[in-house]
Amino acid sequence: GVRHGDTSQKERNYQRHSPPDMLITTPETLQAILQGRTIKNHLKTVRWIIIDEIHELADNKRGSQLSLALERIKAIAENPPQLIGLSATIGTPEKVAKFLGGEDRDVEIVQVSALRDTQFEIMYPQPEPEDYELSNRLFTHPEVAVRLKVMKDLIEKHDTTLIFTNTRSTSEALTSRFNIWDTEFPLSIHHGSLAKTSRIATEKGLKSGDLRTVICTSSLELGIDIGRIDLVIQYNSPRQVTRLLQRVGRSGHSIEETSKGVIIALNSDDAMESMVICRRALGEIMEPLQVPEKPFDVLVNQMIAELMQRSRMYILQYKNLFKNSYPYRELTEDDILNAGRYMHDRFPRLAWLSEEDEVLIKPRGSYKTMYRYFFNNLSMIPDEKDYLIMDVDGDAPIGILQEAFVAEYAKPGVKFTLRGSAWKILNIHNDKIYVRAEDDPTGAIPSWVGEQIPVPYEVALEVGQIKGFIEESLNKGESIDWITGELSKKYPIKPETLKRVFRELLDHHRQGYPMPTDKRVLVEDWDDNVIIHANFGSLANRTLARIIGHVISEATGYPVGVQQDT
């Protein structure tokens, strides 16, 4: 049987009285099942619990919540169920094993190569004279036109192709250009902001063969059955090894077939980043996974879930129930008391706390309050809030900005780009951002940067090492042919492609400028901008950008717009 948020009431009732031998569900629906008196009893005889794509859960609060749910199941089970975790892309299997089994259980790790037979190719196309004509027809830049042409050629040589992008706006832009080029081309788009009916229609069209190509984001990375895929195209750097392996793994989706992936690089840094990621993928060197440490909101949610089913619960009972969960292995009685204080002090009150007796008591008549709080906070998937952008001159909405962008960048005086134009933020009120068109786009931040996948420190550092190798080799008098030949032995990229990638670096070196490397940070003055070249990855560069922006704002009294990448 299958059970999730869209399962009909009729099917739920049937499962309640006639439980299936195997139930496929989500972590959130499992929480609801644990609150049902009848269906919860069926879990007493569960023998196996299989967690697919466990890496997607272990490093976030959904996984923390699931970990506590597993402890709750073990507490009611007649015999401890066997836990099985599945994933093709885990950088730290030992840590995920601990997440799965908890503190007091041995877990056997069965490691099989994730690669099967996998082929990567990095392409860095440059526009020819005929691409300028195509760019005029498609209302885009020649560099974009040549990339579209390369992708169209690849699509026509294969039966079915997935084109992955890193942002929804990029998916929309590529789909728009392809549709302008050929309205009859069997192509569609798939991402999380589209209506469910639209996504399902695309999935069915791909599976039936009516569609040859789908341009998508991470929405098609995992799980969904879309039939046989011949080729995966990654439009610009995948930014992470696990992303690349998951995406390219959608092609040749059987042990006998070859998974084929082509990366279309947008610029030289993009190409070098892709080189590093491909090398690490072929060596199965994946990003280490970090498990959140005892998130407080998840703890409160699960404490309420248990208290709803009885009249009182002692602090020690909670500790004994949760202590074997790996995210909560350091859980103390003081932590549980602090959570209890929150439940006691909150209005409306969720529980009475007696600190003297160290017990939480369910208040009389409070079940509805507890029920509402539990189910309103059941999902640990962050809600994505959108802010409406209002043009003060036209007194009309012009688009939306996502919460991630607003939290990091949006403040009065900051400029950003949307739909190809620059806008200055005047003020922010409630869920609306009031802006005015700006003639000077200098310093404007792209509105999609909040969607970008972070690049790990190790990947960015290796890009710096490549630049350092090029600089050192040139200083020794080595030829570009020798340099590209040496690097093509280490990275899956052709020497002739490398020559195009390194063209800017060679010009930079000829003019006597130092290169930004893994051992050197380069500060560059360009027009009214200052560019700091630092090969430290997204988290470090974001921190550096915030600190510098804050210091300059404090010194000048004016808002300073900062951007960062790797």
XYZ file of C-alpha atoms in Angstrom:
566
model
C 0.000 0.000 0.000
C 0.919 3.652 -0.415
C 0.084 6.406 2.056
C 0.883 10.111 1.819
C -0.819 13.482 2.055
C -2.961 12.893 -1.056
C -4.195 9.412 -0.089
C -8.015 9.310 -0.095
C -9.977 8.910 3.121
C -11.452 5.683 1.747
C -7.987 4.180 1.254
C -6.877 5.356 4.714
C -9.878 3.681 6.327
C -9.130 0.474 4.429
C -5.491 0.503 5.577
C -6.576 1.148 9.143
C -8.639 -2.042 9.279
C -6.729 -4.155 6.701
C -3.078 -3.119 6.869
C -0.957 -3.953 3.806
C 2.023 -6.310 4.032
C 4.241 -3.455 2.843
C 3.510 0.253 3.262
C 5.304 2.964 1.280
C 5.068 6.329 2.988
C 6.872 9.583 3.827
C 8.486 10.668 7.122
C 5.690 13.199 7.639
C 2.904 10.656 7.083
C 4.669 8.251 9.446
C 4.305 10.916 12.135
C 0.559 11.048 11.520
C 0.350 7.226 11.595
C 2.058 7.186 15.003
C -0.760 9.403 16.325
C -3.534 7.108 15.063
C -4.715 4.677 17.726
C -5.762 1.845 15.407
C -3.158 2.002 12.660
C -0.382 2.632 15.199
C -1.103 -0.781 16.722
C -0.213 -2.430 13.407
C 3.338 -1.106 13.816
C 3.840 -3.437 16.784
C 4.546 -6.289 14.368
C 6.634 -4.392 11.813
C 9.755 -6.392 10.885
C 11.638 -4.192 8.425
C 11.914 -0.431 7.931
C 13.639 0.674 4.716
C 14.704 4.296 4.273
C 15.381 5.095 0.626
C 17.712 7.978 -0.307
C 18.747 8.218 3.333
C 21.340 10.908 2.525
C 18.450 13.273 1.719
C 17.256 12.974 5.332
C 20.310 12.482 7.523
C 21.649 16.032 7.164
C 18.457 17.952 7.984
C 15.614 18.229 10.481
C 13.382 15.848 8.537
C 15.952 13.198 9.374
C 16.129 14.257 13.026
C 12.367 13.907 13.278
C 12.451 10.521 11.539
C 15.190 9.355 13.907
C 12.960 10.086 16.914
C 10.006 8.430 15.161
C 12.088 5.268 14.721
C 12.835 5.256 18.458
C 9.104 5.580 19.143
C 8.383 2.622 16.845
C 11.065 0.516 18.547
C 9.453 1.304 21.900
C 6.097 -0.208 20.855
C 7.366 -3.022 18.591
C 7.078 -6.589 19.882
C 10.525 -7.293 18.404
C 13.062 -4.690 17.264
C 12.595 -4.162 13.492
C 15.561 -4.375 11.139
C 16.511 -0.967 9.728
C 17.854 -0.672 6.173
C 19.130 2.565 4.623
C 19.669 2.951 0.873
C 21.661 5.551 -1.052
C 23.926 5.805 -4.083
C 25.714 8.949 -2.898
C 26.994 9.016 0.672
C 30.279 10.731 1.442
C 30.437 9.564 5.073
C 28.791 6.108 5.316
C 29.970 5.567 8.905
C 28.101 8.661 10.093
C 24.951 7.709 8.174
C 25.179 4.219 9.696
C 25.155 5.808 13.158
C 22.222 8.000 12.134
C 20.319 4.897 11.023
C 21.104 2.580 13.904
C 21.431 5.003 16.763
C 23.935 4.922 19.580
C 23.534 1.368 20.844
C 23.232 -0.734 17.683
C 25.753 -2.223 15.281
C 25.150 -1.466 11.606
C 26.673 -3.365 8.700
C 27.754 -1.146 5.797
C 27.385 -2.788 2.374
C 29.223 -0.553 -0.069
C 28.829 -1.072 -3.828
C 30.376 1.280 -6.392
C 27.955 4.080 -7.250
C 29.415 4.587 -10.703
C 28.505 1.452 -12.682
C 29.810 2.486 -16.114
C 29.681 6.287 -16.072
C 30.879 8.751 -18.695
C 31.352 12.481 -18.187
C 32.107 15.075 -20.839
C 32.697 18.782 -20.245
C 31.888 21.117 -23.135
C 32.734 24.819 -23.302
C 31.294 26.030 -26.628
C 32.272 29.437 -27.998
C 30.125 31.357 -30.530
C 30.920 31.265 -34.242
C 29.678 33.909 -36.746
C 26.487 31.926 -37.509
C 25.601 31.892 -33.800
C 25.174 35.665 -33.819
C 22.347 35.295 -36.338
C 20.750 32.588 -34.190
C 21.049 34.792 -31.111
C 19.070 37.534 -32.873
C 16.316 35.055 -33.734
C 16.156 33.793 -30.161
C 16.477 37.237 -28.517
C 19.485 36.172 -26.483
C 23.267 36.488 -26.344
C 25.523 34.641 -28.831
C 27.117 32.693 -25.937
C 23.674 31.407 -24.931
C 22.744 30.678 -28.552
C 25.754 28.423 -29.115
C 25.003 26.515 -25.897
C 21.405 26.017 -27.034
C 22.658 24.769 -30.412
C 25.023 22.268 -28.777
C 22.243 20.975 -26.516
C 19.804 20.656 -29.435
C 22.388 18.616 -31.364
C 22.855 16.315 -28.368
C 19.096 15.929 -27.903
C 18.609 14.946 -31.550
C 21.259 12.208 -31.220
C 19.429 10.575 -28.297
C 15.909 9.315 -27.678
C 15.284 10.935 -24.287
C 17.281 13.632 -22.520
C 17.074 15.386 -19.159
C 18.581 18.870 -18.943
C 19.309 19.795 -15.322
C 19.750 23.397 -14.221
C 20.571 24.749 -10.768
C 17.785 27.342 -10.594
C 14.165 27.527 -11.664
C 14.735 30.821 -13.448
C 17.393 29.174 -15.639
C 15.000 26.323 -16.451
C 12.332 28.818 -17.446
C 14.764 30.844 -19.579
C 16.087 27.800 -21.481
C 12.580 26.454 -22.078
C 11.497 29.840 -23.400
C 14.418 30.029 -25.866
C 13.840 26.469 -27.125
C 10.137 27.203 -27.635
C 10.955 30.344 -29.628
C 13.355 28.306 -31.758
C 10.955 25.440 -32.492
C 7.402 25.426 -31.144
C 6.890 21.824 -32.329
C 9.893 20.427 -30.474
C 8.693 17.794 -27.912
C 10.075 19.516 -24.823
C 8.686 20.402 -21.404
C 9.753 21.836 -18.047
C 9.630 20.450 -14.493
C 10.346 22.218 -11.181
C 8.866 22.568 -7.722
C 7.014 25.852 -8.336
C 4.861 24.407 -11.117
C 1.374 23.089 -10.411
C 1.179 19.417 -9.487
C -0.957 18.638 -12.562
C 1.692 20.185 -14.810
C 4.489 18.160 -13.189
C 2.545 14.895 -13.455
C 1.728 15.552 -17.128
C 5.433 16.088 -17.837
C 6.414 12.894 -15.986
C 3.816 10.866 -17.911
C 4.859 12.419 -21.236
C 8.483 11.502 -20.647
C 7.633 7.963 -19.583
C 5.308 7.368 -22.554
C 7.796 8.740 -25.072
C 5.650 11.717 -26.115
C 8.386 14.004 -24.770
C 12.006 13.734 -25.852
C 13.408 16.327 -23.471
C 12.605 17.813 -20.073
C 14.400 20.815 -18.603
C 14.325 20.468 -14.830
C 15.836 21.333 -11.473
C 16.463 18.941 -8.576
C 12.743 18.035 -8.741
C 13.644 15.092 -11.021
C 16.845 14.124 -9.218
C 15.363 11.391 -7.065
C 12.734 8.724 -6.964
C 10.188 9.686 -9.612
C 9.654 6.986 -12.259
C 10.185 8.699 -15.613
C 11.160 5.733 -17.751
C 14.341 5.249 -19.737
C 16.721 8.227 -20.096
C 19.591 8.086 -22.607
C 21.452 11.269 -21.734
C 21.704 13.813 -18.938
C 22.875 17.341 -19.714
C 23.941 19.515 -16.782
C 23.658 23.190 -17.741
C 26.577 24.850 -15.910
C 28.532 23.367 -13.021
C 26.623 20.876 -10.841
C 28.480 22.512 -7.910
C 28.515 19.290 -5.829
C 29.695 15.730 -6.490
C 26.547 14.154 -5.046
C 24.383 16.329 -7.298
C 26.316 15.231 -10.371
C 26.122 11.529 -9.478
C 22.406 11.671 -8.675
C 21.587 13.548 -11.868
C 23.759 11.597 -14.294
C 22.572 8.419 -12.574
C 19.097 9.061 -14.023
C 20.448 7.978 -17.421
C 21.162 4.357 -18.319
C 19.076 3.449 -15.286
C 20.114 -0.209 -15.035
C 23.294 -2.047 -14.071
C 24.095 -3.057 -17.658
C 23.725 0.408 -19.198
C 26.175 3.305 -19.251
C 25.227 6.529 -17.480
C 26.129 9.418 -19.759
C 26.422 13.006 -18.594
C 27.469 16.137 -20.472
C 28.234 19.369 -18.592
C 27.771 22.602 -20.543
C 30.092 25.133 -18.886
C 29.129 28.812 -18.989
C 32.552 30.322 -18.325
C 36.113 29.304 -17.503
C 35.576 29.139 -13.729
C 32.451 27.068 -14.344
C 34.477 24.667 -16.494
C 37.285 24.290 -13.934
C 34.778 23.697 -11.146
C 33.136 21.011 -13.312
C 36.546 19.408 -13.957
C 37.153 19.059 -10.234
C 33.671 17.704 -9.539
C 33.955 15.116 -12.340
C 37.352 13.943 -11.063
C 36.020 13.584 -7.540
C 32.893 11.808 -8.828
C 34.958 9.260 -10.767
C 36.998 8.695 -7.605
C 33.762 8.497 -5.547
C 34.965 11.336 -3.305
C 31.680 12.793 -2.108
C 30.852 15.669 0.213
C 30.903 14.784 3.927
C 27.471 14.740 5.526
C 26.701 16.730 8.694
C 23.929 15.513 11.006
C 22.149 18.336 12.930
C 22.769 18.221 16.674
C 19.549 17.802 18.750
C 17.355 20.431 17.011
C 15.076 21.935 19.657
C 11.936 22.438 17.535
C 11.932 18.770 16.491
C 12.320 17.711 20.132
C 9.319 19.805 21.235
C 7.220 18.421 18.381
C 7.969 14.811 19.366
C 7.495 15.457 23.085
C 4.014 16.803 22.324
C 3.289 13.789 20.107
C 3.997 11.448 23.032
C 2.154 13.551 25.627
C -0.976 13.686 23.439
C -1.367 9.932 23.960
C -1.229 9.916 27.770
C -1.969 12.162 30.748
C 1.600 12.799 31.869
C 5.189 11.974 30.994
C 8.300 12.242 33.134
C 11.491 13.913 31.969
C 13.390 10.666 32.522
C 10.861 8.806 30.348
C 11.561 11.207 27.498
C 15.293 10.786 27.923
C 15.084 6.992 27.930
C 12.873 7.084 24.825
C 15.038 9.444 22.774
C 18.597 8.860 24.022
C 19.494 6.235 21.375
C 18.642 8.556 18.487
C 21.971 9.620 16.958
C 21.050 13.332 16.524
C 20.028 13.345 20.214
C 22.872 11.226 21.597
C 23.985 14.205 23.737
C 20.453 14.939 24.977
C 20.363 15.852 28.680
C 17.568 16.144 31.197
C 18.191 19.910 31.224
C 17.533 19.999 27.455
C 14.203 18.251 28.001
C 13.359 20.585 30.900
C 14.055 23.607 28.683
C 11.711 22.193 26.061
C 9.149 21.593 28.806
C 9.484 25.216 29.973
C 8.724 26.384 26.444
C 5.613 24.187 26.356
C 4.559 25.485 29.793
C 5.201 29.198 29.152
C 3.722 29.314 25.665
C 0.222 30.718 25.128
C -1.946 28.807 24.693
C -0.162 26.415 27.018
C 0.869 23.053 25.597
C 1.720 21.329 28.891
C 2.030 21.903 32.623
C 5.583 21.474 33.859
C 6.348 20.509 37.428
C 10.076 21.083 37.774
C 10.055 19.685 41.290
C 8.608 16.349 40.126
C 10.238 16.609 36.688
C 7.015 15.746 34.915
C 4.965 17.193 32.047
C 1.192 17.012 32.481
C -1.380 17.351 29.718
C -3.662 20.289 30.645
C -7.363 19.516 30.855
C -9.132 20.392 27.600
C -5.850 21.083 25.815
C -5.986 18.272 23.250
C -7.131 20.565 20.421
C -4.336 23.031 21.159
C -1.745 20.264 21.216
C -3.235 18.650 18.109
C -3.131 21.953 16.216
C 0.451 22.683 17.277
C 1.662 19.186 16.423
C 0.144 19.041 12.944
C 0.943 22.672 12.096
C 4.588 21.896 12.861
C 4.599 18.351 11.521
C 6.612 19.093 8.385
C 10.257 20.018 8.811
C 10.478 21.008 5.135
C 10.970 24.790 5.270
C 8.082 26.780 3.848
C 9.296 28.929 0.995
C 7.872 32.374 1.445
C 7.560 34.696 -1.544
C 7.664 38.494 -1.419
C 5.683 40.495 -3.959
C 7.737 43.156 -5.770
C 5.825 46.394 -6.340
C 6.925 49.065 -8.822
C 6.121 52.360 -7.075
C 6.022 54.288 -10.362
C 3.632 51.922 -12.090
C 1.862 50.911 -8.866
C 1.816 47.333 -10.114
C 3.425 44.016 -9.169
C 6.370 43.018 -11.364
C 7.379 39.676 -9.869
C 8.388 37.890 -6.690
C 11.539 37.421 -4.633
C 12.137 34.331 -2.549
C 12.728 34.455 1.189
C 16.326 33.199 0.900
C 17.213 36.175 -1.294
C 15.315 38.677 0.851
C 16.900 37.461 4.104
C 20.435 37.762 2.777
C 20.373 40.745 0.444
C 17.183 42.801 0.529
C 17.400 46.146 2.298
C 16.665 49.732 1.224
C 19.198 51.011 -1.288
C 20.240 47.599 -2.622
C 19.899 46.991 -6.373
C 18.919 43.692 -7.959
C 18.087 42.418 -11.429
C 14.787 40.911 -12.489
C 13.592 40.168 -16.026
C 16.719 41.730 -17.431
C 16.232 45.114 -15.703
C 17.781 46.697 -12.622
C 15.645 47.780 -9.648
C 16.437 49.604 -6.415
C 14.709 48.623 -3.176
C 12.999 51.605 -1.521
C 11.379 49.872 1.444
C 9.968 46.558 2.629
C 6.561 46.378 4.301
C 4.854 43.169 5.378
C 5.233 40.786 2.423
C 5.792 43.466 -0.210
C 9.010 45.007 -1.500
C 8.649 48.461 -3.051
C 11.118 49.216 -5.827
C 11.913 51.736 -8.556
C 13.523 51.092 -11.940
C 17.239 51.900 -11.995
C 19.079 53.018 -15.145
C 22.510 52.034 -13.818
C 22.724 48.254 -13.281
C 26.209 48.415 -11.714
C 26.343 46.295 -8.586
C 22.883 44.811 -9.088
C 22.464 41.329 -7.593
C 20.723 38.666 -9.735
C 17.378 37.812 -8.172
C 18.006 34.062 -8.468
C 21.197 33.856 -6.374
C 19.272 32.593 -3.348
C 18.474 29.404 -5.285
C 22.097 28.489 -5.994
C 23.523 25.201 -4.715
C 26.498 25.836 -2.376
C 29.963 24.775 -3.548
C 32.051 22.866 -0.967
C 35.348 24.274 0.283
C 37.300 21.271 -1.060
C 36.027 21.778 -4.626
C 36.765 25.514 -4.658
C 40.225 24.925 -3.181
C 41.105 22.439 -5.936
C 40.063 24.989 -8.568
C 42.599 27.318 -6.938
C 45.196 24.548 -7.147
C 44.587 24.217 -10.902
C 45.179 27.953 -11.332
C 48.314 27.684 -9.209
C 49.589 24.819 -11.382
C 49.001 26.875 -14.546
C 50.797 29.922 -13.120
C 53.743 27.869 -11.861
C 54.046 26.012 -15.183
C 53.936 29.218 -17.232
C 56.585 30.790 -14.994
C 58.799 27.764 -15.720
C 58.351 28.300 -19.455
C 56.098 25.311 -20.098
C 53.880 25.488 -23.202
C 50.099 25.568 -23.122
C 50.104 22.232 -24.996
C 52.119 20.637 -22.183
C 49.875 22.172 -19.483
C 46.615 21.049 -21.115
C 48.089 17.621 -21.813
C 49.047 17.130 -18.163
C 45.685 18.296 -16.835
C 43.682 16.211 -19.329
C 45.378 13.114 -17.843
C 43.909 13.969 -14.446
C 40.550 15.473 -15.425
C 37.896 14.175 -17.887
C 38.209 17.018 -20.401
C 39.763 17.244 -23.860
C 42.988 19.294 -24.335
C 41.369 21.455 -27.052
C 38.515 22.303 -24.651
C 41.053 23.159 -21.950
C 42.753 25.651 -24.276
C 39.467 27.573 -24.580
C 38.939 27.343 -20.820
C 42.410 28.744 -20.047
C 42.347 31.569 -22.616
C 41.423 34.230 -20.034
C 44.000 32.959 -17.537
C 46.732 33.088 -20.199
C 45.806 36.686 -21.091
C 45.837 37.513 -17.382
C 49.332 36.022 -16.997
C 50.720 37.727 -20.131
C 49.783 41.107 -18.669
C 51.832 40.335 -15.580
C 48.974 39.942 -13.108
C 49.117 37.286 -10.353
C 46.475 34.566 -10.377
C 44.063 33.781 -7.552
C 45.116 30.361 -6.280
C 44.545 28.089 -3.297
C 47.331 30.042 -1.536
C 46.554 33.564 -2.785
C 43.527 35.873 -2.456
C 43.422 38.448 -5.263
C 41.678 41.820 -4.861
C 40.673 43.442 -8.149
C 39.394 46.963 -8.811
C 36.952 47.044 -11.738
C 35.013 50.253 -12.531
C 32.985 50.985 -9.379
C 33.298 47.435 -8.075
C 35.802 45.584 -5.941
C 36.170 41.888 -6.736
C 37.831 39.592 -4.206
C 38.926 36.324 -5.798
C 38.931 33.710 -3.011
C 38.813 29.968 -3.674
C 37.137 29.018 -0.399
C 33.666 27.769 -1.374
C 30.185 29.184 -0.821
C 30.000 29.229 2.989
C 33.373 30.889 3.545
C 32.869 33.390 0.718
C 29.374 34.258 1.931
C 30.730 34.922 5.418
C 33.563 37.031 4.020
C 31.127 39.033 1.857
C 28.810 39.740 4.785
C 31.636 40.885 7.040
C 33.125 43.196 4.403
C 29.700 44.577 3.447
C 28.862 45.297 7.092
C 32.207 47.000 7.774
C 31.879 49.250 4.700
C 28.238 50.088 5.509
C 29.197 51.047 9.069
C 32.074 53.193 7.807
C 30.133 55.018 5.065
C 26.601 55.056 6.421
C 25.274 53.712 3.117
C 23.947 50.255 2.242
C 26.484 48.178 0.353
C 25.378 45.465 -2.044
C 27.571 42.371 -1.947
C 27.499 39.184 -3.984
C 29.454 36.015 -3.562
C 30.194 32.866 -5.474
C 33.044 30.411 -5.335
